[in-house]
mmCIF file of C-alpha atoms in Angstrom:
data_model
loop_
_atom_site.group_PDB
_atom_site.id
_atom_site.type_symbol
_atom_site.label_atom_id
_atom_site.label_comp_id
_atom_site.label_asym_id
_atom_site.label_seq_id
_atom_site.Cartn_x
_atom_site.Cartn_y
_atom_site.Cartn_z
ATOM 1 C CA MET W 1 75.002 113.672 93.463
ATOM 2 C CA PHE W 2 78.784 114.513 94.131
ATOM 3 C CA SER W 3 78.723 118.116 93.061
ATOM 4 C CA PHE W 4 79.290 119.713 96.422
ATOM 5 C CA MET W 5 82.663 117.343 96.388
ATOM 6 C CA ARG W 6 83.988 119.028 93.100
ATOM 7 C CA PRO W 7 84.466 122.555 92.501
ATOM 8 C CA TYR W 8 86.579 121.446 89.661
ATOM 9 C CA PRO W 9 86.704 118.360 87.535
ATOM 10 C CA SER W 10 89.174 115.655 88.934
ATOM 11 C CA PRO W 11 90.222 112.244 88.098
ATOM 12 C CA LEU W 12 87.582 110.904 90.279
ATOM 13 C CA ILE W 13 84.571 112.566 88.841
ATOM 14 C CA SER W 14 85.301 113.978 85.091
ATOM 15 C CA ARG W 15 83.724 113.487 81.650
ATOM 16 C CA ASN W 16 85.098 110.242 81.300
ATOM 17 C CA GLY W 17 84.131 109.014 84.769
ATOM 18 C CA ILE W 18 86.785 107.675 87.082
ATOM 19 C CA ASP W 19 89.958 108.489 84.966
ATOM 20 C CA LEU W 20 93.021 107.464 86.885
ATOM 21 C CA ASP W 21 96.676 106.336 85.899
ATOM 22 C CA PHE W 22 96.114 102.673 86.502
ATOM 23 C CA PRO W 23 99.774 101.355 86.225
ATOM 24 C CA LEU W 24 100.810 103.976 89.139
ATOM 25 C CA LEU W 25 97.555 103.281 91.251
ATOM 26 C CA ALA W 26 98.024 99.440 90.923
ATOM 27 C CA GLY W 27 101.654 99.547 91.839
ATOM 28 C CA CYS W 28 101.096 101.674 94.842
ATOM 29 C CA LEU W 29 98.060 99.483 95.986
ATOM 30 C CA ALA W 30 100.169 96.337 95.541
ATOM 31 C CA LEU W 31 102.698 97.921 98.056
ATOM 32 C CA LEU W 32 100.009 99.178 100.389
ATOM 33 C CA GLY W 33 98.630 95.851 100.546
ATOM 34 C CA LEU W 34 101.944 93.905 100.854
ATOM 35 C CA GLY W 35 102.716 96.578 103.602
ATOM 36 C CA LEU W 36 99.484 95.677 105.654
ATOM 37 C CA VAL W 37 100.377 91.888 105.414
ATOM 38 C CA MET W 38 103.811 92.476 106.842
ATOM 39 C CA VAL W 39 102.900 94.839 109.358
ATOM 40 C CA THR W 40 100.332 92.324 110.718
ATOM 41 C CA SER W 41 103.118 89.729 110.574
ATOM 42 C CA ALA W 42 105.877 91.661 111.878
ATOM 43 C CA SER W 43 103.891 93.282 114.919
ATOM 44 C CA SER W 44 101.991 90.382 116.187
ATOM 45 C CA GLU W 45 104.289 89.216 118.902
ATOM 46 C CA VAL W 46 105.096 92.894 120.171
ATOM 47 C CA ALA W 47 101.218 93.816 119.945
ATOM 48 C CA SER W 48 100.395 90.741 121.794
ATOM 49 C CA ALA W 49 102.824 91.427 124.718
ATOM 50 C CA GLN W 50 102.156 95.146 124.905
ATOM 51 C CA SER W 51 98.206 95.266 124.489
ATOM 52 C CA GLY W 52 96.992 91.472 124.682
ATOM 53 C CA ASN W 53 95.738 91.752 121.089
ATOM 54 C CA PRO W 54 98.203 90.471 118.337
ATOM 55 C CA LEU W 55 96.126 92.643 115.707
ATOM 56 C CA TYR W 56 96.629 95.990 117.439
ATOM 57 C CA PHE W 57 99.156 97.478 115.096
ATOM 58 C CA SER W 58 97.256 95.989 112.256
ATOM 59 C CA VAL W 59 93.909 97.641 113.197
ATOM 60 C CA ARG W 60 95.721 100.926 113.813
ATOM 61 C CA HIS W 61 97.554 100.406 110.340
ATOM 62 C CA LEU W 62 94.136 99.928 108.794
ATOM 63 C CA ILE W 63 92.827 103.020 110.132
ATOM 64 C CA TYR W 64 95.937 105.143 108.669
ATOM 65 C CA LEU W 65 95.323 103.475 105.523
ATOM 66 C CA ALA W 66 91.588 104.832 105.499
ATOM 67 C CA ILE W 67 93.052 108.225 106.392
ATOM 68 C CA GLY W 68 95.508 107.932 103.904
ATOM 69 C CA PHE W 69 92.805 107.008 100.918
ATOM 70 C CA VAL W 70 91.123 110.341 102.204
ATOM 71 C CA ALA W 71 94.178 112.190 101.814
ATOM 72 C CA CYS W 72 94.633 110.635 98.304
ATOM 73 C CA GLY W 73 91.394 111.657 97.091
ATOM 74 C CA VAL W 74 91.543 115.296 98.432
ATOM 75 C CA THR W 75 94.835 115.862 96.578
ATOM 76 C CA MET W 76 93.332 114.394 93.687
ATOM 77 C CA MET W 77 90.524 116.787 93.608
ATOM 78 C CA THR W 78 92.903 120.040 94.175
ATOM 79 C CA PRO W 79 94.325 121.732 91.171
ATOM 80 C CA MET W 80 97.948 121.956 90.811
ATOM 81 C CA GLU W 81 97.254 125.614 90.367
ATOM 82 C CA THR W 82 96.009 125.798 93.806
ATOM 83 C CA TRP W 83 99.253 124.013 95.160
ATOM 84 C CA GLN W 84 101.329 126.612 93.235
ATOM 85 C CA ARG W 85 99.525 129.487 94.315
ATOM 86 C CA LEU W 86 99.573 128.380 98.092
ATOM 87 C CA SER W 87 103.139 127.348 98.068
ATOM 88 C CA TRP W 88 104.449 130.204 100.399
ATOM 89 C CA LYS W 89 101.429 129.661 102.824
ATOM 90 C CA LEU W 90 102.328 125.748 103.078
ATOM 91 C CA LEU W 91 105.822 126.642 103.639
ATOM 92 C CA GLY W 92 105.046 128.812 106.634
ATOM 93 C CA VAL W 93 102.799 126.047 107.913
ATOM 94 C CA ALA W 94 105.498 123.561 107.651
ATOM 95 C CA PHE W 95 107.996 125.748 109.321
ATOM 96 C CA LEU W 96 105.603 126.518 112.354
ATOM 97 C CA LEU W 97 105.090 122.830 112.647
ATOM 98 C CA LEU W 98 108.754 122.150 112.882
ATOM 99 C CA ILE W 99 109.211 124.813 115.536
ATOM 100 C CA ALA W 100 106.424 123.288 117.477
ATOM 101 C CA VAL W 101 107.547 119.848 117.533
ATOM 102 C CA ILE W 102 110.812 120.901 119.199
ATOM 103 C CA THR W 103 109.058 123.226 121.914
ATOM 104 C CA PRO W 104 108.823 121.607 125.219
ATOM 105 C CA GLY W 105 105.288 120.750 126.111
ATOM 106 C CA VAL W 106 104.205 120.553 122.448
ATOM 107 C CA GLY W 107 106.581 117.971 120.945
ATOM 108 C CA ARG W 108 106.473 114.326 122.186
ATOM 109 C CA GLU W 109 109.824 112.615 122.918
ATOM 110 C CA VAL W 110 110.380 109.000 121.705
ATOM 111 C CA ASN W 111 113.565 107.221 122.175
ATOM 112 C CA GLY W 112 115.302 110.433 122.549
ATOM 113 C CA SER W 113 114.046 112.248 119.656
ATOM 114 C CA MET W 114 111.160 114.989 119.523
ATOM 115 C CA ARG W 115 109.674 114.193 116.274
ATOM 116 C CA TRP W 116 106.095 113.957 116.794
ATOM 117 C CA ILE W 117 103.203 116.006 117.981
ATOM 118 C CA GLY W 118 100.417 113.961 119.988
ATOM 119 C CA PHE W 119 96.863 114.281 119.273
ATOM 120 C CA GLY W 120 95.057 111.996 121.644
ATOM 121 C CA LEU W 121 95.545 108.377 120.456
ATOM 122 C CA PHE W 122 97.439 109.591 117.201
ATOM 123 C CA ASN W 123 100.698 111.453 116.653
ATOM 124 C CA ILE W 124 101.637 113.511 113.459
ATOM 125 C CA GLN W 125 105.405 113.871 112.431
ATOM 126 C CA PRO W 126 105.920 117.335 111.034
ATOM 127 C CA SER W 127 108.775 116.290 109.110
ATOM 128 C CA GLU W 128 106.750 114.186 106.617
ATOM 129 C CA ILE W 129 104.708 117.296 106.083
ATOM 130 C CA ALA W 130 107.549 119.503 105.715
ATOM 131 C CA LYS W 131 109.302 117.500 102.997
ATOM 132 C CA VAL W 132 106.183 117.562 100.737
ATOM 133 C CA PHE W 133 105.757 121.434 101.272
ATOM 134 C CA VAL W 134 109.398 122.066 100.672
ATOM 135 C CA VAL W 135 108.908 120.176 97.362
ATOM 136 C CA VAL W 136 105.785 122.285 96.377
ATOM 137 C CA PHE W 137 107.877 125.478 97.407
ATOM 138 C CA MET W 138 110.810 124.431 95.216
ATOM 139 C CA ALA W 139 108.710 123.728 92.111
ATOM 140 C CA ALA W 140 106.963 127.072 92.386
ATOM 141 C CA TYR W 141 110.238 128.621 92.831
ATOM 142 C CA LEU W 142 111.899 127.166 89.804
ATOM 143 C CA VAL W 143 109.015 128.202 87.848
ATOM 144 C CA ARG W 144 108.808 131.732 88.730
ATOM 145 C CA ARG W 145 112.806 132.023 88.550
ATOM 146 C CA GLN W 146 113.884 129.511 85.937
ATOM 147 C CA HIS W 147 115.872 132.003 84.039
ATOM 148 C CA GLU W 148 117.712 133.210 87.285
ATOM 149 C CA VAL W 149 118.223 129.622 88.196
ATOM 150 C CA ARG W 150 119.989 128.875 85.219
ATOM 151 C CA GLU W 151 121.989 131.698 84.655
ATOM 152 C CA SER W 152 123.215 133.402 87.863
ATOM 153 C CA TRP W 153 124.474 132.271 91.126
ATOM 154 C CA ILE W 154 122.025 134.294 93.193
ATOM 155 C CA GLY W 155 119.192 132.209 91.496
ATOM 156 C CA PHE W 156 120.890 129.108 92.711
ATOM 157 C CA PHE W 157 121.504 130.267 96.229
ATOM 158 C CA LYS W 158 118.198 131.841 97.213
ATOM 159 C CA PRO W 159 116.338 128.683 98.001
ATOM 160 C CA PHE W 160 118.989 127.708 100.312
ATOM 161 C CA ALA W 161 118.242 130.572 102.535
ATOM 162 C CA VAL W 162 114.803 128.895 102.920
ATOM 163 C CA LEU W 163 116.158 125.346 102.972
ATOM 164 C CA LEU W 164 118.812 125.561 105.461
ATOM 165 C CA PRO W 165 116.601 126.941 108.311
ATOM 166 C CA PHE W 166 114.357 123.842 107.756
ATOM 167 C CA ALA W 167 117.420 121.770 107.689
ATOM 168 C CA GLY W 168 118.523 123.230 111.092
ATOM 169 C CA LEU W 169 115.123 122.566 112.759
ATOM 170 C CA LEU W 170 115.129 118.968 111.526
ATOM 171 C CA LEU W 171 118.648 118.493 113.036
ATOM 172 C CA ARG W 172 117.199 120.024 116.287
ATOM 173 C CA GLU W 173 114.865 117.003 116.697
ATOM 174 C CA PRO W 174 117.205 115.409 115.769
ATOM 175 C CA ASP W 175 116.031 113.684 112.260
ATOM 176 C CA PHE W 176 119.305 113.333 110.213
ATOM 177 C CA GLY W 177 117.601 110.951 107.901
ATOM 178 C CA ALA W 178 114.583 113.272 107.015
ATOM 179 C CA THR W 179 117.230 116.271 106.362
ATOM 180 C CA VAL W 180 119.117 114.034 103.981
ATOM 181 C CA VAL W 181 116.153 113.084 102.033
ATOM 182 C CA MET W 182 114.749 116.701 101.868
ATOM 183 C CA MET W 183 117.869 118.347 100.755
ATOM 184 C CA GLY W 184 118.725 115.496 98.309
ATOM 185 C CA ALA W 185 115.248 115.859 96.847
ATOM 186 C CA ALA W 186 115.682 119.731 96.502
ATOM 187 C CA ALA W 187 119.103 119.182 94.902
ATOM 188 C CA ALA W 188 117.658 116.941 92.358
ATOM 189 C CA MET W 189 114.984 119.376 91.480
ATOM 190 C CA LEU W 190 117.430 122.106 91.113
ATOM 191 C CA PHE W 191 119.531 119.897 88.721
ATOM 192 C CA LEU W 192 116.429 118.992 86.774
ATOM 193 C CA GLY W 193 115.414 122.633 86.644
ATOM 194 C CA GLY W 194 118.624 123.511 84.553
ATOM 195 C CA VAL W 195 121.328 124.211 87.041
ATOM 196 C CA GLY W 196 124.867 124.015 85.268
ATOM 197 C CA LEU W 197 127.019 121.225 86.097
ATOM 198 C CA PHE W 198 129.719 123.298 87.812
ATOM 199 C CA ARG W 199 127.139 124.898 90.277
ATOM 200 C CA PHE W 200 125.572 121.634 91.006
ATOM 201 C CA GLY W 201 129.139 120.052 91.410
ATOM 202 C CA LEU W 202 129.908 122.694 93.984
ATOM 203 C CA MET W 203 126.682 122.214 95.661
ATOM 204 C CA VAL W 204 127.349 118.427 95.904
ATOM 205 C CA ALA W 205 130.856 119.084 97.370
ATOM 206 C CA LEU W 206 129.411 121.388 99.909
ATOM 207 C CA ALA W 207 126.709 118.934 100.674
ATOM 208 C CA VAL W 208 129.169 116.167 101.396
ATOM 209 C CA GLY W 209 131.441 118.292 103.538
ATOM 210 C CA ALA W 210 128.291 119.441 105.489
ATOM 211 C CA VAL W 211 127.389 115.831 106.052
ATOM 212 C CA ALA W 212 130.912 114.786 106.997
ATOM 213 C CA LEU W 213 130.857 117.674 109.535
ATOM 214 C CA LEU W 214 127.541 116.752 111.139
ATOM 215 C CA ILE W 215 128.552 113.430 111.591
ATOM 216 C CA TRP W 216 131.843 114.255 113.151
ATOM 217 C CA SER W 217 130.471 116.865 115.477
ATOM 218 C CA GLN W 218 127.944 114.422 117.295
ATOM 219 C CA PRO W 219 129.632 111.268 119.083
ATOM 220 C CA TYR W 220 126.448 109.265 118.419
ATOM 221 C CA ARG W 221 126.569 109.706 114.786
ATOM 222 C CA MET W 222 130.155 108.577 114.854
ATOM 223 C CA ALA W 223 129.418 105.486 116.710
ATOM 224 C CA ARG W 224 126.621 104.531 114.038
ATOM 225 C CA LEU W 225 129.120 105.076 111.333
ATOM 226 C CA THR W 226 131.726 102.992 112.735
ATOM 227 C CA ASN W 227 129.486 100.332 114.145
ATOM 228 C CA PHE W 228 127.344 99.662 110.921
ATOM 229 C CA SER W 229 130.622 98.740 109.162
ATOM 230 C CA ASP W 230 131.279 95.825 111.590
ATOM 231 C CA PRO W 231 128.096 95.231 113.688
ATOM 232 C CA TRP W 232 129.630 91.900 114.956
ATOM 233 C CA ALA W 233 132.288 93.773 116.818
ATOM 234 C CA ASP W 234 129.571 94.752 119.214
ATOM 235 C CA GLN W 235 126.619 92.555 118.509
ATOM 236 C CA PHE W 236 125.167 92.790 121.823
ATOM 237 C CA GLY W 237 125.552 96.774 121.949
ATOM 238 C CA ALA W 238 125.676 99.126 119.308
ATOM 239 C CA GLY W 239 125.707 96.827 116.571
ATOM 240 C CA TYR W 240 122.798 94.791 117.982
ATOM 241 C CA GLN W 241 119.929 96.031 115.762
ATOM 242 C CA LEU W 242 121.896 95.667 112.499
ATOM 243 C CA SER W 243 123.324 92.166 113.429
ATOM 244 C CA GLN W 244 119.662 90.877 114.226
ATOM 245 C CA ALA W 245 118.472 92.314 110.687
ATOM 246 C CA LEU W 246 121.425 90.510 108.978
ATOM 247 C CA ILE W 247 120.377 87.449 110.626
ATOM 248 C CA ALA W 248 116.861 87.847 109.410
ATOM 249 C CA PHE W 249 118.258 87.970 105.838
ATOM 250 C CA GLY W 250 120.556 84.999 106.337
ATOM 251 C CA ARG W 251 117.555 82.959 107.712
ATOM 252 C CA GLY W 252 115.214 83.885 104.742
ATOM 253 C CA GLY W 253 117.547 82.234 102.184
ATOM 254 C CA TRP W 254 116.013 82.412 98.753
ATOM 255 C CA LEU W 255 112.334 81.570 99.123
ATOM 256 C CA GLY W 256 111.950 82.435 102.895
ATOM 257 C CA MET W 257 110.798 80.787 106.171
ATOM 258 C CA GLY W 258 107.073 81.364 105.065
ATOM 259 C CA LEU W 259 104.571 84.285 105.907
ATOM 260 C CA GLY W 260 104.221 84.622 109.685
ATOM 261 C CA ASN W 261 107.254 82.388 110.359
ATOM 262 C CA SER W 262 109.761 84.856 111.200
ATOM 263 C CA ILE W 263 111.896 84.366 114.486
ATOM 264 C CA GLN W 264 113.572 87.723 114.423
ATOM 265 C CA LYS W 265 110.227 89.393 115.075
ATOM 266 C CA GLN W 266 109.873 87.486 118.226
ATOM 267 C CA PHE W 267 111.409 90.235 120.330
ATOM 268 C CA TYR W 268 115.038 89.891 118.914
ATOM 269 C CA LEU W 269 114.813 92.584 116.192
ATOM 270 C CA PRO W 270 113.739 96.055 117.515
ATOM 271 C CA GLU W 271 111.184 97.991 115.478
ATOM 272 C CA ALA W 272 110.567 95.170 113.301
ATOM 273 C CA HIS W 273 107.340 96.555 112.185
ATOM 274 C CA THR W 274 108.554 100.017 111.552
ATOM 275 C CA ASP W 275 112.081 100.644 110.547
ATOM 276 C CA PHE W 276 113.049 97.124 109.819
ATOM 277 C CA VAL W 277 110.046 95.832 108.245
ATOM 278 C CA PHE W 278 112.122 95.040 105.159
ATOM 279 C CA ALA W 279 114.178 92.411 107.106
ATOM 280 C CA VAL W 280 111.331 90.553 108.179
ATOM 281 C CA LEU W 281 109.990 90.450 104.795
ATOM 282 C CA ALA W 282 113.291 89.171 103.608
ATOM 283 C CA GLU W 283 113.224 86.515 106.360
ATOM 284 C CA GLU W 284 109.665 85.369 105.695
ATOM 285 C CA LEU W 285 109.485 85.878 101.737
ATOM 286 C CA GLY W 286 112.936 85.233 100.913
ATOM 287 C CA ILE W 287 115.573 87.005 98.584
ATOM 288 C CA VAL W 288 113.012 86.407 95.686
ATOM 289 C CA GLY W 289 110.298 88.319 97.866
ATOM 290 C CA ALA W 290 112.751 90.965 98.591
ATOM 291 C CA LEU W 291 113.718 91.714 95.144
ATOM 292 C CA ALA W 292 110.289 91.555 93.864
ATOM 293 C CA THR W 293 109.302 94.373 96.488
ATOM 294 C CA VAL W 294 112.440 96.203 95.230
ATOM 295 C CA GLY W 295 111.320 95.729 91.736
ATOM 296 C CA LEU W 296 107.756 96.794 92.503
ATOM 297 C CA PHE W 297 109.232 100.139 94.091
ATOM 298 C CA VAL W 298 111.638 100.680 91.061
ATOM 299 C CA PHE W 299 108.538 100.621 88.911
ATOM 300 C CA VAL W 300 106.385 103.062 90.952
ATOM 301 C CA SER W 301 109.415 105.592 91.189
ATOM 302 C CA LEU W 302 110.184 105.146 87.725
ATOM 303 C CA ARG W 303 106.398 105.777 86.734
ATOM 304 C CA ALA W 304 106.381 109.105 88.829
ATOM 305 C CA LEU W 305 109.321 110.118 87.144
ATOM 306 C CA TYR W 306 107.809 109.616 83.821
ATOM 307 C CA ILE W 307 104.834 111.541 84.831
ATOM 308 C CA GLY W 308 107.132 114.473 85.517
ATOM 309 C CA ILE W 309 108.606 113.883 82.112
ATOM 310 C CA TRP W 310 105.093 113.874 80.352
ATOM 311 C CA ALA W 311 104.018 117.126 82.309
ATOM 312 C CA GLU W 312 107.244 119.100 81.236
ATOM 313 C CA GLN W 313 106.689 117.893 77.512
ATOM 314 C CA ALA W 314 103.247 119.318 78.142
ATOM 315 C CA LYS W 315 104.701 122.535 79.226
ATOM 316 C CA GLN W 316 103.249 121.928 82.829
ATOM 317 C CA TYR W 317 106.526 122.943 84.411
ATOM 318 C CA PHE W 318 105.091 123.449 88.046
ATOM 319 C CA SER W 319 103.461 120.011 87.972
ATOM 320 C CA ALA W 320 106.473 118.277 86.213
ATOM 321 C CA TYR W 321 108.946 119.753 89.061
ATOM 322 C CA VAL W 322 106.693 118.509 91.754
ATOM 323 C CA ALA W 323 106.322 115.181 90.306
ATOM 324 C CA TYR W 324 110.264 114.928 90.198
ATOM 325 C CA GLY W 325 110.538 115.996 93.721
ATOM 326 C CA LEU W 326 107.718 113.663 94.961
ATOM 327 C CA ALA W 327 109.621 110.820 93.058
ATOM 328 C CA PHE W 328 112.930 111.779 94.553
ATOM 329 C CA LEU W 329 111.307 111.736 98.087
ATOM 330 C CA TRP W 330 110.358 108.300 97.694
ATOM 331 C CA ILE W 331 113.476 107.212 96.117
ATOM 332 C CA GLY W 332 115.665 108.515 98.678
ATOM 333 C CA GLN W 333 113.701 107.223 101.671
ATOM 334 C CA PHE W 334 113.620 103.786 100.200
ATOM 335 C CA LEU W 335 117.259 103.638 99.420
ATOM 336 C CA ILE W 336 118.186 104.729 102.913
ATOM 337 C CA ASN W 337 115.713 102.410 104.680
ATOM 338 C CA VAL W 338 116.859 99.194 102.614
ATOM 339 C CA GLY W 339 120.415 100.377 102.936
ATOM 340 C CA VAL W 340 120.231 100.474 106.776
ATOM 341 C CA ASN W 341 118.454 97.027 106.724
ATOM 342 C CA VAL W 342 121.198 95.403 104.521
ATOM 343 C CA GLY W 343 123.998 97.309 106.522
ATOM 344 C CA LEU W 344 125.090 99.418 103.805
ATOM 345 C CA LEU W 345 124.197 102.822 105.689
ATOM 346 C CA PRO W 346 124.198 103.520 109.336
ATOM 347 C CA THR W 347 121.168 103.071 111.276
ATOM 348 C CA LYS W 348 118.539 105.699 110.689
ATOM 349 C CA GLY W 349 114.673 106.197 111.798
ATOM 350 C CA LEU W 350 113.313 106.331 108.288
ATOM 351 C CA THR W 351 110.285 104.304 107.533
ATOM 352 C CA LEU W 352 109.854 102.236 104.207
ATOM 353 C CA PRO W 353 107.417 104.182 102.024
ATOM 354 C CA PHE W 354 104.059 102.608 101.731
ATOM 355 C CA LEU W 355 105.090 99.498 103.605
ATOM 356 C CA SER W 356 106.104 100.551 107.197
ATOM 357 C CA TYR W 357 104.027 101.060 110.116
ATOM 358 C CA GLY W 358 103.595 104.831 110.971
ATOM 359 C CA GLY W 359 100.602 107.103 110.303
ATOM 360 C CA SER W 360 102.329 110.185 109.279
ATOM 361 C CA SER W 361 104.466 108.516 106.763
ATOM 362 C CA LEU W 362 101.785 106.405 105.326
ATOM 363 C CA VAL W 363 99.209 109.247 105.036
ATOM 364 C CA ILE W 364 101.472 111.482 103.333
ATOM 365 C CA CYS W 365 102.615 108.717 100.971
ATOM 366 C CA CYS W 366 99.064 108.354 99.914
ATOM 367 C CA GLY W 367 98.634 112.257 99.525
ATOM 368 C CA CYS W 368 101.690 112.186 97.393
ATOM 369 C CA LEU W 369 100.113 109.444 95.193
ATOM 370 C CA GLY W 370 97.040 111.380 94.741
ATOM 371 C CA MET W 371 98.970 114.493 93.713
ATOM 372 C CA LEU W 372 100.848 112.386 90.991
ATOM 373 C CA LEU W 373 97.649 111.041 89.823
ATOM 374 C CA ARG W 374 96.385 114.507 89.557
ATOM 375 C CA ILE W 375 99.442 115.623 87.497
ATOM 376 C CA GLU W 376 99.046 112.609 85.193
ATOM 377 C CA TRP W 377 95.251 113.446 84.797
ATOM 378 C CA GLU W 378 96.002 117.330 83.999
ATOM 379 C CA ARG W 379 98.522 116.501 81.484
ATOM 380 C CA ARG W 380 96.198 114.066 79.543
ATOM 381 C CA THR W 381 93.142 116.480 79.793
ATOM 382 C CA ALA W 382 95.298 119.565 79.305
ATOM 383 C CA VAL W 383 94.133 121.068 82.380
ATOM 384 C CA GLY W 384 96.219 123.754 83.660
ATOM 385 C CA SER W 385 97.216 124.690 80.032
ATOM 386 C CA ASP W 386 96.116 127.917 78.503
ATOM 387 C CA GLU W 387 94.433 125.933 75.675
ATOM 388 C CA PHE W 388 91.886 123.975 78.070
ATOM 389 C CA GLU W 389 88.505 125.394 78.668
ATOM 390 C CA PHE W 390 85.920 123.798 81.087
ATOM 391 C CA SER W 391 82.433 123.120 79.463
ATOM 392 C CA GLU W 392 79.151 122.963 81.216
ATOM 393 C CA GLU W 393 79.129 119.227 81.167
ATOM 394 C CA ASP W 394 82.097 119.031 83.611
ATOM 395 C CA PHE W 395 80.074 120.604 86.281
ATOM 396 C CA ALA W 396 76.811 119.015 85.273
ATOM 397 C CA ASP W 397 74.957 117.106 88.059
ATOM 398 C CA GLU W 398 75.057 113.239 87.634
ATOM 399 C CA ARG W 399 71.683 111.765 86.613
#
């Protein structure tokens, strides 16, 4: 019945039927469900004022979820060998998209940043796509040049000849947060790929110096750095957004004000359903709900890292590095978003994975989930290993 959908066996349709990693799937579905509830709650007032429909953003979020589930299914059905073979082409696509988004007449400017390409009612954010394709490229490079990466300086610096132009395009938008997440995930992959401590330490020192230089070179970045440390000094100006987020945390207390009872979402806290949805969550569900959300995300991230470890033990090195990279993308974006919400980091326009409203981020997160489920399934079934052979039963039509 579904033979036209599966040129290869997949976790969706295999000799064992639907064969998925339930802990990872359950954790991500819980985050997606919580995200839908919080987006509906946090956006109701703004949606009602802008469109007359309090469920406007909620309905769009559901549409993005549906597209995300399709993306998850597609990546689950795509063999990891295909991603490895197409890594350079995918990198080229990402590069072209990042050029297109900063091209006048193509990119769409919102709040002073050109980060989106408009397609009718929807926008795509090329930086979200680029981060994943960079992870795929880095994984393929580490497999091809593993000895060179571990033993020589040239193998260590080669990938930066590719990554630095990507970082430059992201900063041109500007999207400083995405640049930090992408470069951080690439650095973590290099470390796990076997780079020596001395070279890794040098890379970290250079990265810290580059970040400091970038902050110093732009006055608005310096202003963010100084304002987040004491938002109350200018609580109605540059520190307004952070001070309102902190008020939300203070109002939430231990058990929260109750679902739907946030005051800060009523035009006090800007971007309440996108960048600052975690603050609204803390106000409505309290510190207990916020910590439970953090715990759930820690579980999902650790599961993704363990999938990488299991793939590496099965000698599926490309899959292992991809799993590591995707896990660090999630971890980096989560830490930055939560750090911004609680005032530990300067304000950045990064969404909270699986929870925030935002089409590109949500769809890409679901696609990454499908890729991790595929990696875990290939590891258990030995697909991608030299010892594995397909049988006629894998391709037989269902009765």
